[in-house]
Amino acid sequence: MGGALVEECLEIAIRCRILDPGKTIADGWFRGPNAPFGTFSAKIQMGLALAIYGPQNHGRILAVKDIRNAFAHRFLPLDFDHPALMASLHKFAPFLKGSTETNMKLIFATGCVVQARSLMEDAVENGGKVMTPSVP
């Protein structure tokens, strides 16, 4: 659920940064099988391209995607203590290296809320601005 929250907030932040082509066209960009920004990965790349966040948060959001995908695409049960998640958790929360903290699920959930809040703050800051395209 944390990954879904971050993805939804990222989409809102992107929509606040681009010109509004109308609901039908914008939904076509983000919804459906052929939507160019329909995947979390595509939204993450667009977020970086629009300077919604810098390299450090880019890495954290990629880690959120990787952790979400690990849970979504695994046939066997998985929990946050699984060694396969440690590399992504360390990218998401670098302070964990050498830490004695053991509640990785809480760290992930809290970090997702913080990341989502940051994305929403960007959306509020940049939403509603009149943007005029510049054509050379």
Coordinates of C-alpha atoms in Angstrom, one line a residue:
M1 CA 0.0 0.0 0.0
G2 CA 2.9 2.3 0.6
G3 CA 4.1 1.9 -2.9
A4 CA 0.6 2.7 -4.3
L5 CA 0.5 5.8 -2.2
V6 CA 3.8 7.1 -3.5
E7 CA 2.8 6.2 -7.1
E8 CA -0.5 8.1 -6.8
C9 CA 1.1 11.2 -5.2
L10 CA 3.8 11.1 -7.9
E11 CA 1.1 11.1 -10.6
I12 CA -0.6 14.1 -9.0
A13 CA 2.7 16.0 -8.8
I14 CA 3.4 15.3 -12.5
R15 CA -0.1 16.4 -13.5
C16 CA 0.5 19.6 -11.6
R17 CA 3.6 20.3 -13.6
I18 CA 2.4 19.7 -17.1
L19 CA 0.0 21.7 -19.2
D20 CA -3.6 20.5 -18.8
P21 CA -4.7 19.0 -22.1
G22 CA -8.1 18.1 -20.7
K23 CA -9.2 15.1 -18.7
T24 CA -9.7 12.7 -21.6
I25 CA -6.2 13.2 -23.0
A26 CA -4.5 13.4 -19.6
D27 CA -6.2 10.2 -18.5
G28 CA -4.9 8.6 -21.8
W29 CA -1.4 9.5 -20.7
F30 CA -1.7 7.8 -17.3
R31 CA -4.4 5.1 -17.8
G32 CA -4.8 2.0 -20.0
P33 CA -2.5 -0.5 -21.6
N34 CA -0.8 1.9 -24.0
A35 CA -0.5 4.9 -21.7
P36 CA 3.0 6.4 -21.9
F37 CA 3.0 7.2 -18.2
G38 CA 0.9 4.2 -17.1
T39 CA 3.6 2.4 -15.2
F40 CA 5.3 3.4 -11.9
S41 CA 8.6 3.3 -13.7
A42 CA 7.5 5.7 -16.4
K43 CA 6.2 8.1 -13.8
I44 CA 9.4 7.9 -11.8
Q45 CA 11.4 8.9 -15.0
M46 CA 9.0 11.7 -15.7
G47 CA 9.3 12.9 -12.1
L48 CA 13.0 13.2 -12.5
A49 CA 12.7 14.8 -15.9
L50 CA 10.4 17.5 -14.5
A51 CA 12.7 18.1 -11.6
I52 CA 10.0 17.1 -9.1
Y53 CA 12.9 15.6 -7.1
G54 CA 16.6 15.2 -7.3
P55 CA 18.9 12.1 -7.6
Q56 CA 18.6 11.2 -3.9
N57 CA 14.8 11.0 -3.8
H58 CA 14.9 9.4 -7.3
G59 CA 16.8 6.5 -5.8
R60 CA 14.4 6.3 -2.9
I61 CA 11.4 6.2 -5.2
L62 CA 13.1 3.5 -7.4
A63 CA 13.6 1.5 -4.2
V64 CA 9.9 1.9 -3.3
K65 CA 9.1 0.5 -6.8
D66 CA 11.5 -2.4 -6.4
I67 CA 10.1 -3.3 -3.0
R68 CA 6.5 -3.1 -4.2
N69 CA 7.4 -5.3 -7.2
A70 CA 9.1 -7.8 -5.0
F71 CA 5.9 -8.3 -3.0
A72 CA 3.6 -8.2 -6.1
H73 CA 5.5 -10.6 -8.3
R74 CA 6.6 -13.3 -5.9
F75 CA 4.9 -16.6 -5.6
L76 CA 6.2 -17.5 -2.2
P77 CA 5.4 -15.6 1.0
L78 CA 7.7 -12.6 1.6
D79 CA 8.2 -10.3 4.5
F80 CA 10.3 -7.2 5.1
D81 CA 13.0 -9.3 6.8
H82 CA 13.8 -11.2 3.7
P83 CA 17.4 -10.8 2.5
A84 CA 16.3 -10.1 -1.1
L85 CA 14.8 -6.8 0.1
M86 CA 17.8 -5.6 2.1
A87 CA 19.5 -3.9 -0.8
S88 CA 16.4 -1.9 -1.8
L89 CA 15.6 -1.1 1.9
H90 CA 19.2 0.3 2.3
K91 CA 18.7 2.5 -0.8
F92 CA 15.3 3.6 0.6
A93 CA 16.7 4.3 4.1
P94 CA 20.5 4.5 4.0
F95 CA 20.6 5.0 7.7
L96 CA 19.7 1.4 8.2
K97 CA 23.2 0.2 7.4
G98 CA 24.7 -0.8 10.7
S99 CA 21.5 0.0 12.5
T100 CA 20.0 -2.3 15.1
E101 CA 16.4 -1.3 13.9
T102 CA 14.5 -4.5 13.1
N103 CA 11.0 -3.2 12.2
M104 CA 11.6 -2.8 8.4
K105 CA 7.9 -2.8 7.7
L106 CA 7.4 0.3 9.9
I107 CA 10.4 2.0 8.3
F108 CA 9.1 1.4 4.8
A109 CA 5.6 2.5 5.7
T110 CA 6.8 5.6 7.4
G111 CA 9.2 6.4 4.6
C112 CA 6.4 6.0 2.0
V113 CA 4.2 8.5 3.9
V114 CA 7.1 11.0 4.1
Q115 CA 7.9 10.5 0.4
A116 CA 4.2 10.9 -0.5
R117 CA 4.0 14.1 1.6
S118 CA 7.0 15.5 -0.2
L119 CA 5.4 14.8 -3.6
M120 CA 2.1 16.4 -2.5
E121 CA 4.0 19.5 -1.3
D122 CA 5.5 19.8 -4.8
A123 CA 2.1 19.4 -6.3
V124 CA 0.7 22.2 -4.1
E125 CA 3.6 24.4 -4.8
N126 CA 3.5 24.0 -8.6
G127 CA -0.2 23.2 -9.1
G128 CA -2.5 25.9 -10.6
K129 CA 0.3 27.9 -12.2
V130 CA -0.3 29.3 -15.6
M131 CA 2.3 27.8 -17.9
T132 CA 2.7 28.9 -21.4
P133 CA 4.6 26.7 -23.8
S134 CA 7.5 28.2 -25.6
V135 CA 8.0 27.2 -29.2
P136 CA 11.3 28.1 -30.8

